Short mmCIF file of C-alpha atoms and ligand atoms in Angstrom, two decimals:
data_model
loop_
_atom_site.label_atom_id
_atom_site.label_comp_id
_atom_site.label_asym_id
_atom_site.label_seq_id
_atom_site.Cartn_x
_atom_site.Cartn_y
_atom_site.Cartn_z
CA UNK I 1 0.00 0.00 0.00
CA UNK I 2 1.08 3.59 -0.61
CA UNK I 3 1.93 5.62 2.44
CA UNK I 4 1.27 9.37 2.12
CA UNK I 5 2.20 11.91 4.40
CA UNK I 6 2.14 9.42 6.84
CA UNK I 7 -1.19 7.82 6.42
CA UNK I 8 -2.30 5.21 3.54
CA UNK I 9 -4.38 5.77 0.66
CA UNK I 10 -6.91 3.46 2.03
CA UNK I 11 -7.07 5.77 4.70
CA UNK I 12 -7.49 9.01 2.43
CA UNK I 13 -10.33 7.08 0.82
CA UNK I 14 -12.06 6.01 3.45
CA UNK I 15 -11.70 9.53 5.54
CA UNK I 16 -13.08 11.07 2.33
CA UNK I 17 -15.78 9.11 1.47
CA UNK I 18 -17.35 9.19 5.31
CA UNK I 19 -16.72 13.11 5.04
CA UNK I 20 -18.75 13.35 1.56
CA UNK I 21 -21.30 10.61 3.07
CA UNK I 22 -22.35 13.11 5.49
CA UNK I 23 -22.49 15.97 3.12
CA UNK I 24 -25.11 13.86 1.43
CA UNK I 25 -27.03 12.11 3.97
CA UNK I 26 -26.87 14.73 6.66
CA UNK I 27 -26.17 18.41 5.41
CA UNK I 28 -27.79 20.41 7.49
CA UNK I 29 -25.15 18.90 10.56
CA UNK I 30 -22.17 21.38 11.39
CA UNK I 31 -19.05 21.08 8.81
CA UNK I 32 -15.70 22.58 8.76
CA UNK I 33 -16.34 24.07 5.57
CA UNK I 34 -18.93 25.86 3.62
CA UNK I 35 -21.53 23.59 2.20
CA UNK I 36 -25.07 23.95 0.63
CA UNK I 37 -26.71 27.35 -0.53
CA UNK I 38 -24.57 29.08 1.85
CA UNK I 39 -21.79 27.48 0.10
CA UNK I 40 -22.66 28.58 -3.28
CA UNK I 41 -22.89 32.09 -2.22
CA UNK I 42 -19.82 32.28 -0.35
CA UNK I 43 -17.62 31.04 -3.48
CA UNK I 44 -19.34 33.10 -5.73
CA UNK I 45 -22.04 31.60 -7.41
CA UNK I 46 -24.58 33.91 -9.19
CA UNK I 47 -27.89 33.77 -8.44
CA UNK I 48 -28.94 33.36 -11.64
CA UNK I 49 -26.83 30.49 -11.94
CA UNK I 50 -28.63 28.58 -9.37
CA UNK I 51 -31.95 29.27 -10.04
CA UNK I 52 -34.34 26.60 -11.15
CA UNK I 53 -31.87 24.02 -9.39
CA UNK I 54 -33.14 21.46 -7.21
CA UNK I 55 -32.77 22.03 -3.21
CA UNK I 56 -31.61 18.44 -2.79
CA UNK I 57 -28.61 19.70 -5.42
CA UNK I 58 -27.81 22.73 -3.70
CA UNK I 59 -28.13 21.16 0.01
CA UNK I 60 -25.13 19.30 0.06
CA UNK I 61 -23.38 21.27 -2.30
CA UNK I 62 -19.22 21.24 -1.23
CA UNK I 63 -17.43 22.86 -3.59
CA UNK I 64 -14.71 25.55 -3.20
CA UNK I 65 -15.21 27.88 -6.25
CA UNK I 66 -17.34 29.03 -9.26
CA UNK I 67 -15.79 26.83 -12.47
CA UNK I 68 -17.94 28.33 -14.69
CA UNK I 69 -16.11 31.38 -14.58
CA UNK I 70 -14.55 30.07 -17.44
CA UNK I 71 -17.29 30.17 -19.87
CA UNK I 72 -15.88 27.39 -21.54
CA UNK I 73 -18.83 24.93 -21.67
CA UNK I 74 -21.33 25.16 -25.03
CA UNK I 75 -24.29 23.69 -26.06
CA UNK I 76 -24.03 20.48 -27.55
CA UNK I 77 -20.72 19.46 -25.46
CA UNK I 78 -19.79 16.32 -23.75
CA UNK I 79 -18.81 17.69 -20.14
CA UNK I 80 -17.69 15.43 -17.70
CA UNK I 81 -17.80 16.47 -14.06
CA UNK I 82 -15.03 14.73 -12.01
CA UNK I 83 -16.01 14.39 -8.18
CA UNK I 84 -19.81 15.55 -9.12
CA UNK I 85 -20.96 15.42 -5.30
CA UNK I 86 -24.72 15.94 -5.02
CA UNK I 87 -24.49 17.67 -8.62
CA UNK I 88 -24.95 21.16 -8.67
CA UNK I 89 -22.38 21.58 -11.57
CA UNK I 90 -23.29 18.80 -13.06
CA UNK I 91 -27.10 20.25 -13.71
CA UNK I 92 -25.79 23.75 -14.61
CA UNK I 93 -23.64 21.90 -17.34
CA UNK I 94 -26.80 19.75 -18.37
CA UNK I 95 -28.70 23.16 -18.99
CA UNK I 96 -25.44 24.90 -20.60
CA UNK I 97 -25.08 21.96 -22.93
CA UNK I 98 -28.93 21.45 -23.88
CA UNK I 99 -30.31 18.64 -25.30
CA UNK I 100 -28.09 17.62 -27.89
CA UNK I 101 -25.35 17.47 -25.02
CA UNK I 102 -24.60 15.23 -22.78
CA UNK I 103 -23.12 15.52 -18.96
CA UNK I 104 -21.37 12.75 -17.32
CA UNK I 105 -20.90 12.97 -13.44
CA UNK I 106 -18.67 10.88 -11.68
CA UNK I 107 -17.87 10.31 -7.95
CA UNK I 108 -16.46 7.75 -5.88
CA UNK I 109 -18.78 8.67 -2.71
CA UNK I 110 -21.81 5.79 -2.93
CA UNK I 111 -23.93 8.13 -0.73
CA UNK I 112 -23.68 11.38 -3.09
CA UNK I 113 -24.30 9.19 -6.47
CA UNK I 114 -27.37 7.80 -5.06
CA UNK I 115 -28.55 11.09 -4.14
CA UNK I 116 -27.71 12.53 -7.61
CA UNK I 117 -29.39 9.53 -9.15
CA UNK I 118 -32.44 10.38 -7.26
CA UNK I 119 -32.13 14.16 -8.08
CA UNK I 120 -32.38 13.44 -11.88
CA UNK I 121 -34.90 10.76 -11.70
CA UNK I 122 -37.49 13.77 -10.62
CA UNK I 123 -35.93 16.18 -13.05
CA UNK I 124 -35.75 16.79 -16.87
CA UNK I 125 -32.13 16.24 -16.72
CA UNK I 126 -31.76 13.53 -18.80
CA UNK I 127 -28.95 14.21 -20.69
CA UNK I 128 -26.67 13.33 -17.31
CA UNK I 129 -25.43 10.22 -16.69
CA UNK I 130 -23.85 9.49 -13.20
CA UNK I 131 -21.29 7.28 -12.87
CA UNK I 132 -19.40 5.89 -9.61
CA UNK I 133 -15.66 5.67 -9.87
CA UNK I 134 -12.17 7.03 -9.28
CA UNK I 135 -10.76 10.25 -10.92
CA UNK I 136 -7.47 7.97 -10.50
CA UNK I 137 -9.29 5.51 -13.36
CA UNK I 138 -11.72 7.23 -15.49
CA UNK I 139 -14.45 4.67 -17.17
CA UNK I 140 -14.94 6.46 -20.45
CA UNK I 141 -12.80 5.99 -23.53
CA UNK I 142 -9.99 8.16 -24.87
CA UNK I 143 -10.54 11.74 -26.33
CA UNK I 144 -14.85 11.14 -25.85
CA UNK I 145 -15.67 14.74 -23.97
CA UNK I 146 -15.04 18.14 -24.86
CA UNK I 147 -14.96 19.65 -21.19
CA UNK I 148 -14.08 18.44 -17.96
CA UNK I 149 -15.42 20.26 -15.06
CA UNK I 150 -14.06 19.81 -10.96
CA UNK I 151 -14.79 21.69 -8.25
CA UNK I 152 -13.05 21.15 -4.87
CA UNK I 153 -11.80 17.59 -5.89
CA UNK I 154 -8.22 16.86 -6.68
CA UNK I 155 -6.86 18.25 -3.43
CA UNK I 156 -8.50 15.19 -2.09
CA UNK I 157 -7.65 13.04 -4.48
CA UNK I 158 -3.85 10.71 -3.14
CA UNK I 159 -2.51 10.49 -6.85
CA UNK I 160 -3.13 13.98 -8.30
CA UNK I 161 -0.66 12.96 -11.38
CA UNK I 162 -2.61 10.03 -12.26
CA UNK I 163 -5.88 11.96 -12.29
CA UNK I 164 -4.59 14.67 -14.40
CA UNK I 165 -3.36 12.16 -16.82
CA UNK I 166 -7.25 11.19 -16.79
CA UNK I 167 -8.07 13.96 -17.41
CA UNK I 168 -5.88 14.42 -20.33
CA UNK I 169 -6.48 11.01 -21.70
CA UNK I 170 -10.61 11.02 -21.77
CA UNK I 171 -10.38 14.88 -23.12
CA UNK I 172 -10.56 15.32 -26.97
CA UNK I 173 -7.86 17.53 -28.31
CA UNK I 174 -8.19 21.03 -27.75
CA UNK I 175 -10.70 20.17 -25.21
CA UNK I 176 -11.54 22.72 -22.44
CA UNK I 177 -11.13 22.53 -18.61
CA UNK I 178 -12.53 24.53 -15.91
CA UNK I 179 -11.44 23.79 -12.16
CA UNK I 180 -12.10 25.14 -8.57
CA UNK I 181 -9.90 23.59 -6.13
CA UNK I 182 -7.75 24.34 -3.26
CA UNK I 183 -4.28 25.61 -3.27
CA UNK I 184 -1.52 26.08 -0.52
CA UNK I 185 1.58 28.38 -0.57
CA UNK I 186 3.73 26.27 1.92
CA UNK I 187 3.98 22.58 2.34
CA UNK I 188 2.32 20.82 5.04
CA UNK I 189 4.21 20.07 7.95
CA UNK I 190 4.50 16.73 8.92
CA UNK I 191 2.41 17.24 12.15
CA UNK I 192 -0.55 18.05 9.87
CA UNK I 193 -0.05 15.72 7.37
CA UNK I 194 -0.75 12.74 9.95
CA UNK I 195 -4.59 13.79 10.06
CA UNK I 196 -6.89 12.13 7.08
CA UNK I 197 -9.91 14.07 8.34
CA UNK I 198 -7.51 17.39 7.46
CA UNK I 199 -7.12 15.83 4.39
CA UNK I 200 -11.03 15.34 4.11
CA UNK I 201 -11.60 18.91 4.84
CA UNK I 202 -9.70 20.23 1.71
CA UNK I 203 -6.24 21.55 3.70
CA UNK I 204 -3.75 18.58 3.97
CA UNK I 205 -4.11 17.09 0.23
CA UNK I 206 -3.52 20.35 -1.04
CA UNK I 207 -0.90 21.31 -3.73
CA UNK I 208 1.52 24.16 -3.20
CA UNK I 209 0.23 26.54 -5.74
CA UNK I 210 3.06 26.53 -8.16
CA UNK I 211 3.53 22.87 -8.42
CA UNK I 212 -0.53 22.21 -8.84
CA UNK I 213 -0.18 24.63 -12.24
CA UNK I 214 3.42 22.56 -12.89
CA UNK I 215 1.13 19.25 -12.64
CA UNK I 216 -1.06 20.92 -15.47
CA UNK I 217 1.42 21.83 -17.59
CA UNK I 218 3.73 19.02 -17.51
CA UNK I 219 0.79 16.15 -18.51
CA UNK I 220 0.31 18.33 -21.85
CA UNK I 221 -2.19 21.24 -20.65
CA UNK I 222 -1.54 24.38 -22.84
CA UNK I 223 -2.50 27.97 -21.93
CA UNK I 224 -2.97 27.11 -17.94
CA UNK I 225 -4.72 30.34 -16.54
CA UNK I 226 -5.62 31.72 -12.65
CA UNK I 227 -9.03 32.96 -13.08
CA UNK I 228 -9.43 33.91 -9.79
CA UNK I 229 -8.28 32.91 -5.73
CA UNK I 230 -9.71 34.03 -2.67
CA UNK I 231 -10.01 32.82 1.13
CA UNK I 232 -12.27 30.09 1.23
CA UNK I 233 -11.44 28.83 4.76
CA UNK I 234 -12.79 32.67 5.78
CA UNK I 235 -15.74 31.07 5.65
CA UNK I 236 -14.98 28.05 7.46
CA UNK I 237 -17.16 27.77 11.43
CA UNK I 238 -13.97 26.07 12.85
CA UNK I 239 -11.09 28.33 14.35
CA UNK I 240 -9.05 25.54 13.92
CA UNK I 241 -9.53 24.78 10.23
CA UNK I 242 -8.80 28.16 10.29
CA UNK I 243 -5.71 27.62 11.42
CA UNK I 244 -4.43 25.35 9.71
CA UNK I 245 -5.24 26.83 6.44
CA UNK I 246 -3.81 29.96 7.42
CA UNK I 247 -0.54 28.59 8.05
CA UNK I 248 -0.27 26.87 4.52
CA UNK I 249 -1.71 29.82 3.53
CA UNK I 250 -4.43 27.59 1.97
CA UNK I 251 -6.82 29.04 -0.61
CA UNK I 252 -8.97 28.38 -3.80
CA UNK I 253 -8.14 28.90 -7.08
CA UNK I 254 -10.40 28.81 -10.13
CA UNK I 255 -8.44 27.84 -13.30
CA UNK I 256 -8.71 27.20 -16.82
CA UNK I 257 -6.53 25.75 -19.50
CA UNK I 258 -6.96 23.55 -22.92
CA UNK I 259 -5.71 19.91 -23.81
CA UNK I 260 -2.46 20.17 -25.64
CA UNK I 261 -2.31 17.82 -29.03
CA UNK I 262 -0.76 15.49 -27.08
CA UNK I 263 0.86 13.95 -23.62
CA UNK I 264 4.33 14.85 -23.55
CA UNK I 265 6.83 12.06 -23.73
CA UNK I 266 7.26 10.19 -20.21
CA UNK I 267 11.10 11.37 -19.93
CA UNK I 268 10.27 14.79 -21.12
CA UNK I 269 7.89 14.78 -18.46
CA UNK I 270 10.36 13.14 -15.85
CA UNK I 271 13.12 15.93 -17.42
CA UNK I 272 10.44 18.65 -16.39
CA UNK I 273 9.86 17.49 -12.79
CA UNK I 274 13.96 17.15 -12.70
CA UNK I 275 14.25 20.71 -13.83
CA UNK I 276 16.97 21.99 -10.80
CA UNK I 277 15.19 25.49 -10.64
CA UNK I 278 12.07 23.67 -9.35
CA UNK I 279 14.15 21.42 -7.44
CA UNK I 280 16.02 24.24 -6.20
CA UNK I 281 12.63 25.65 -5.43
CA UNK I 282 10.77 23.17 -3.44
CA UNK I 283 13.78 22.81 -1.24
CA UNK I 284 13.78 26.43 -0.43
CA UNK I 285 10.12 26.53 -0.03
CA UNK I 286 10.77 23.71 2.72
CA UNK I 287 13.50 25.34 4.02
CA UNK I 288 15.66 22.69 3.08
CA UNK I 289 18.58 24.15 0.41
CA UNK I 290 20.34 25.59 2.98
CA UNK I 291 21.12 21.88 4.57
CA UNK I 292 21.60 20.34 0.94
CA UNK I 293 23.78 22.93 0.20
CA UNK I 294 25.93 21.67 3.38
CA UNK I 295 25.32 18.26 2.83
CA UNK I 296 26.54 17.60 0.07
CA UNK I 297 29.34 20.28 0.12
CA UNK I 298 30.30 18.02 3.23
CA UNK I 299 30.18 14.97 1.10
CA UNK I 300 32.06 16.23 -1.59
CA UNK I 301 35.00 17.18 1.23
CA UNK I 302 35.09 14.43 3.47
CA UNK I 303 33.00 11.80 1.51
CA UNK I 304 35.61 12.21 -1.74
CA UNK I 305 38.56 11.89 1.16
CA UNK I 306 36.75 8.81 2.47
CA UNK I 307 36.56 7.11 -1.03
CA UNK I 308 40.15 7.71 -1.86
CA UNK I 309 41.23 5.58 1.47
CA UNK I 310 38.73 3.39 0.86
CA UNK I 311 39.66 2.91 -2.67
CA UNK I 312 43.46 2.91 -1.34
CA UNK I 313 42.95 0.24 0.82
CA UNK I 314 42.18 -1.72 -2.21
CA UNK I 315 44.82 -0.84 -3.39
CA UNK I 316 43.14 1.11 -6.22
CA UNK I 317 44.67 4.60 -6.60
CA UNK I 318 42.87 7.18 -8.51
CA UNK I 319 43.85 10.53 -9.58
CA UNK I 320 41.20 13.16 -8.24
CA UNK I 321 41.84 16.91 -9.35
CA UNK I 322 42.12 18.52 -5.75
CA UNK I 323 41.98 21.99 -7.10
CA UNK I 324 38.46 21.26 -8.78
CA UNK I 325 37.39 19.45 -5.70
CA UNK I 326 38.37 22.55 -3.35
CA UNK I 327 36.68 24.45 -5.53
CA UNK I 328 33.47 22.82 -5.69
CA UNK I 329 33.53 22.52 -1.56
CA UNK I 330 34.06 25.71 -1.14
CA UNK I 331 31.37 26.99 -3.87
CA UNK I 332 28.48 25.27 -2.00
CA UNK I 333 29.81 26.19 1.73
CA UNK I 334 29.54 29.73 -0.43
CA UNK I 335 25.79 28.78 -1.62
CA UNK I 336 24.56 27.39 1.91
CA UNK I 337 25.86 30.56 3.70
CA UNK I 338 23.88 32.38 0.80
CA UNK I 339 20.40 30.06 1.24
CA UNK I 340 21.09 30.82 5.26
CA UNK I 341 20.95 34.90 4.24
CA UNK I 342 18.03 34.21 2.23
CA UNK I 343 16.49 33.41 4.89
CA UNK I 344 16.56 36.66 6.91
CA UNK I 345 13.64 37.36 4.50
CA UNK I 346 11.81 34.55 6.11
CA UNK I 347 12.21 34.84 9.60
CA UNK I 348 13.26 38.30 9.62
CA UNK I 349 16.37 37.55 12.05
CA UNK I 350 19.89 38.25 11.07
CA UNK I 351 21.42 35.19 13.65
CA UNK I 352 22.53 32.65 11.88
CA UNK I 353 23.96 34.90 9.07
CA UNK I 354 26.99 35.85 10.90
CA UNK I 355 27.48 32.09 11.75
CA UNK I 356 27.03 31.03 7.91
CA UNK I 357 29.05 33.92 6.61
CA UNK I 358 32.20 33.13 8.71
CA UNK I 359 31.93 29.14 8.72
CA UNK I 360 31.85 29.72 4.50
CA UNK I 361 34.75 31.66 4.83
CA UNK I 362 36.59 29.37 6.77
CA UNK I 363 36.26 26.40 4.67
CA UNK I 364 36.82 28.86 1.53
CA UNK I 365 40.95 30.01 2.93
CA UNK I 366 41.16 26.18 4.13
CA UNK I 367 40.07 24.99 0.48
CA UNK I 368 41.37 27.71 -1.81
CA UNK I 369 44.39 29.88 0.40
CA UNK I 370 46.24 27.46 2.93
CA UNK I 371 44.47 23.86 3.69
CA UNK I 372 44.62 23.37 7.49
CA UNK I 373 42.14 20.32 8.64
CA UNK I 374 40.89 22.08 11.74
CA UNK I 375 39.92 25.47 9.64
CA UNK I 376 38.08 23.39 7.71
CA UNK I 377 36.31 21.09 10.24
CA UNK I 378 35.43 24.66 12.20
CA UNK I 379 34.00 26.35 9.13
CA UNK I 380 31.66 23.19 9.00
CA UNK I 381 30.42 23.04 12.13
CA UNK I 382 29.84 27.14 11.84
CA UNK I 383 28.14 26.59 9.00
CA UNK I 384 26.13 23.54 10.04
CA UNK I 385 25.05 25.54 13.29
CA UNK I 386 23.83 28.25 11.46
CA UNK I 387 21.91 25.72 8.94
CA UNK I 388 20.38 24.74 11.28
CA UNK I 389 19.35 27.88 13.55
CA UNK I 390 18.23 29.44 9.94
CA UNK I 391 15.69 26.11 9.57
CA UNK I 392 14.40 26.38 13.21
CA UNK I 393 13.48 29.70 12.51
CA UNK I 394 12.19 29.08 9.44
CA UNK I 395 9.71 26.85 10.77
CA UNK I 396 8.44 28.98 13.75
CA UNK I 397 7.92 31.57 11.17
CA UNK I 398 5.65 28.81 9.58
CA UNK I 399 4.32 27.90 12.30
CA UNK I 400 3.17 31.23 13.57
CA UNK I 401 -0.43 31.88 12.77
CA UNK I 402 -0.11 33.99 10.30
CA UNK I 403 -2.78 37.27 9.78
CA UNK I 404 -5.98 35.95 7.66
CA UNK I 405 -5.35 36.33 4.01
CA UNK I 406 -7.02 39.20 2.22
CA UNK I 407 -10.21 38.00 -0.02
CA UNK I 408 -8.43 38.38 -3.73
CA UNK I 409 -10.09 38.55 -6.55
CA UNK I 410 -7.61 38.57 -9.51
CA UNK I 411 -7.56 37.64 -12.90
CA UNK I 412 -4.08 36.66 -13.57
CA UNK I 413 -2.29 34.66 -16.41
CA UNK I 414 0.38 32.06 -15.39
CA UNK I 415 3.29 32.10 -18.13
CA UNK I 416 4.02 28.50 -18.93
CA UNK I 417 4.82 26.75 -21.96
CA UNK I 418 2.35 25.93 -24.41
CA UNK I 419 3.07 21.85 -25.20
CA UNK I 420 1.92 22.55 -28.78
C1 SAM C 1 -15.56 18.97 -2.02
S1 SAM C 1 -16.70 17.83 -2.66
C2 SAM C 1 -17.38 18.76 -3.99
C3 SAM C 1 -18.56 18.12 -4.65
C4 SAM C 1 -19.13 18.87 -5.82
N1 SAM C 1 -18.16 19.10 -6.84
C5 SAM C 1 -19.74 20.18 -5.40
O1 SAM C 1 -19.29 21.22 -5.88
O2 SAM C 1 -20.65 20.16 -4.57
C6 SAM C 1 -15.62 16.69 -3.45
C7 SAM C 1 -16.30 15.49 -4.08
O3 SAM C 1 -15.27 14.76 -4.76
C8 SAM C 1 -15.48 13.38 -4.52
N2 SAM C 1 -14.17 12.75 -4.62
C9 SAM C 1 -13.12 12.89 -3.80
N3 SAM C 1 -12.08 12.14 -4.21
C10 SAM C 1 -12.50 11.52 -5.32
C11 SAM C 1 -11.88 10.60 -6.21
N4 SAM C 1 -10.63 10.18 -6.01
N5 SAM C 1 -12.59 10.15 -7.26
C12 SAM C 1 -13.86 10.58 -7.47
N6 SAM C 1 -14.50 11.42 -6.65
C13 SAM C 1 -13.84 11.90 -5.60
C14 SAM C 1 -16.08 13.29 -3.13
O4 SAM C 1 -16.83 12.11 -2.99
C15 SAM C 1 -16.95 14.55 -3.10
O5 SAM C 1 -18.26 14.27 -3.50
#
C-alpha cells in the first residue's frame, strides 16, 4: 500500500468518502467548511446560476469555487464532471449543454451518487449520466468529452498525477477545462499531514500553488490560466480549520486551461519534474537548500577523502583533481551561507547569518588559500550551526499563525509553456 504523508491511501479514501457521506445524507449537521446554498454564495455563485436548481442539489453542495467562470462549456458538449458530489455543476452543465449534449458525473462517494441519481430521476435532466468511480481511473474511452469540469476535488484526491493524466487522456484535443480547487503556498508540515480528516476537509491534500499549475502543464495542458483565488477557509465555522489553512496559507483557485495535441513524452515529463530550478525551489520553499547545500558540500569534502582511502585500501589509486574538488567545496559552503541569508527574508532575524558567513569563509581560505584540517572542520560546524538555527526559525515563522489572508479577486495569467 502507498503511504502518504504518513497515512495510507486506504485511509485518504475512506476519511473522504465518510466526510462526503455526510455531506449527502446529513447536510444540514455542522461542517468545517462551507456547504449547501450558503456554500454557493460564499464562493461566488450567481444567483442566476442557481436558479431553477433542485434544493436536494444545492443542500449538500461542497465545492470551493465558481468553475464556470470560465465560460468554456457550449451547447451540444460532452462535459464530464469529475467528483460531481450531489451535482450542482453537473445540472448547470446539463442546462449549458442542452439537449443535444450530454453531462457525465462521476464520484467515488456511494452516498452522493445515489442522491444525484435520485435528483435526476425527478428532473428533466436527462442528458446526465452518473457514474461511480475514481478520478485515478476514469471509465470512459480516450478523447470522448469536450470539457471536464471539478470543483473542490483533486486536493482530495492521493494520486493527483494520475488523475490529471485522466483527465488528459478522456479529453478530446483542444478540449476545455474549468477547475475550482484548493491551493496552498507552503507545504504541510509533517504534524498536519498525519490527520486524514484534514485531508477530508480540503487543507492537507492540497498542492503548493506553483507545483498544482506545474502538474497541469507538464501532462500536456496548454495555456494554464488563474481565473481567480480568494479565502475560502474565511468562511470556514472552525477556528481551527482556520488555522491550519492559514498557516499553509491555503486558498482556492479557479483555473482554466486547454488539452495540448498530445501527452508529452514520459522522460520529457520526468526531465520537467527534474528541472533543478524547481528542485532548487521546493527545497527552499521547505527550508531545506540551505542543509543540501551543506550536505553535500560536506560529502564532496570528506566523503571524496573517504573514497580515496577506501579505494586505497584496495589498493586502487585514482587521480582526483584537488583543485576542482576545493573548488566545488568551497562553492556550496559559499551557496549554503547564501540560502542561510536568504532566509533573513523569512524569519526576519539576522542570527545565523553571521554564523554562515564566517563558517563559509573558513572552509573557503582552508580549500582555496592554505588547507589546514581544523579550519576546515570549524568552518563546518559554523556553517552547520547556522543551517540549522536558519531552519528552526524558518519553521516557527511557519508555524506562527499567520494574519488571515485578504479576499483576492484577480484575474491573472500564469506564463508557462504551451506543449503545442
Ligand atoms: C468537495 S466535494 C465537492 C462536490 C461537488 N463538486 C460540489 O461542488 O458540490 C468533493 C467530491 O469529490 C469526490 N471525490 C473525492 N475524491 C475523489 C476521487 N478520487 N474520485 C472521485 N470522486 C472523488 C467526493 O466524494 C466529493 O463528492
Amino acid at each position: 500500500m502507498v503511504a502518504i504523508l504518513g497515512f495510507t491511501r486506504e485511509d485518504i479514501l475512506v476519511a473522504v468518502k465518510d466526510m462526503y457521506t455526510a455531506v449527502a445524507t446529513a447536510p444540514s449537521a455542522r461542517f468545517h467548511f462551507p456547504v449547501g446554498l450558503t456554500g454557493c454564495r460564499a464562493v461566488g455563485y450567481p444567483e442566476q446560476a442557481l436558479r431553477g436548481l433542485p434544493d436536494a442539489a444545492i443542500e449538500s453542495f461542497a465545492g470551493v469555487g465558481y468553475p464556470f467562470r470560465a465560460g468554456i462549456v457550449r451547447a451540444g458538449d460532452t462535459v464530464l464532471d469529475i467528483g460531481s458530489g450531489s451535482g450542482t455543476d453537473a445540472l448547470i452543465a446539463s442546462r449549458l449543454v442542452g439537449p443535444m449534449g450530454r453531462v457525465y458525473a462521476l464520484d467515488m462517494t456511494p452516498a452522493m451518487v445515489a442522491k444525484l441519481r435520485g435528483l435526476i430521476a425527478t428532473t428533466r435532466a436527462s442528458n446526465i449520466e452518473v457514474i461511480e468511480g475514481n478520478a485515478e481511473r476514469i471509465a470512459l474511452p480516450d478523447a470522448s468529452v469536450d470539457v471536464v469540469t471539478s470543483n473542490g476535488m483533486l486536493n482530495l484526491v492521493p494520486d493527483k498525477r494520475r488523475a490529471i493524466a485522466e483527465m488528459f487522456r478522456v479529453l478530446r484535443p483542444g478540449g476545455r477545462v474549468q477547475i475550482a480547487d484548493i491551493v496552498i503556498g507552503l507545504p504541510v508540515t509533517p504534524d498536519c499531514a498525519a490527520d486524514p480528516k484534514l485531508w477530508a476537509e480540503c487543507v492537507v491534500g492540497a498542492t503548493v500553488a506553483e507545483d498544482y499549475l506545474a502538474m497541469f502543464r507538464d501532462a500536456g495542458f496548454a495555456d494554464v490560466e488563474v481565473l481567480r483565488e480568494f479565502d475560502y477557509f474565511a468562511h470556514s465555522a472552525s477556528p481551527d480549520t482556520q488555522d491550519v489553512a492559514r498557516r499553509f496559507h491555503a486558498r482556492s483557485i479557479e483555473i482554466t486551461m486547454r488539452r495540448g495535441a498530445r501527452a508529452p513524452a514520459k522522460i520529457v515529463q520526468l526531465a520537467r519534474r527534474m528541472d533543478p530550478r524547481r528542485i532548487a525551489a521546493a527545497l527552499e520553499r521547505r527550508g531545506l537548500a540551505g542543509i543540501v547545500a551543506l550536505g553535500v558540500a560536506a560529502c564532496a569534502c570528506y566523503g571524496t577523502l573517504a573514497a580515496l582511502a577506501v579505494l586505497s585500501v584496495l589498493g586502487i589509486t585514482l587521480a582526483v583533481n584537488d583543485a576542482a574538488v576545493a573548488g566545488v567545496v568551497a562553492l556550496l559552503a559559499a551557496l549554503a551561507a547564501a540560502v542561510v541569508g536568504l532566509g533573513m527574508r523569512k524569519h526576519r532575524s539576522a542570527g545565523p547569518v553571521l554564523p554562515a558567513a564566517l563558517g563559509a569563509a573558513l572552509i573557503g581560505f582552508a580549500m582555496l588559500v592554505r588547507y589546514d584540517w581544523r579550519i576546515e572542520l570549524a568552518g563546518f560546524v559554523l556553517l552547520a550551526a547556522a543551517v540549522a538555527w536558519d531552519w528552526r526559525l524558518r519553521r516557527h515563522a511557519h508555524a506562527a499563525p499567520s494574519q488571515a489572508p485578504q479576499s483576492i479577486d484577480r484575474t491573472m495569467s500564469s506564463a508557462g509553456s504551451s506543449p503545442d
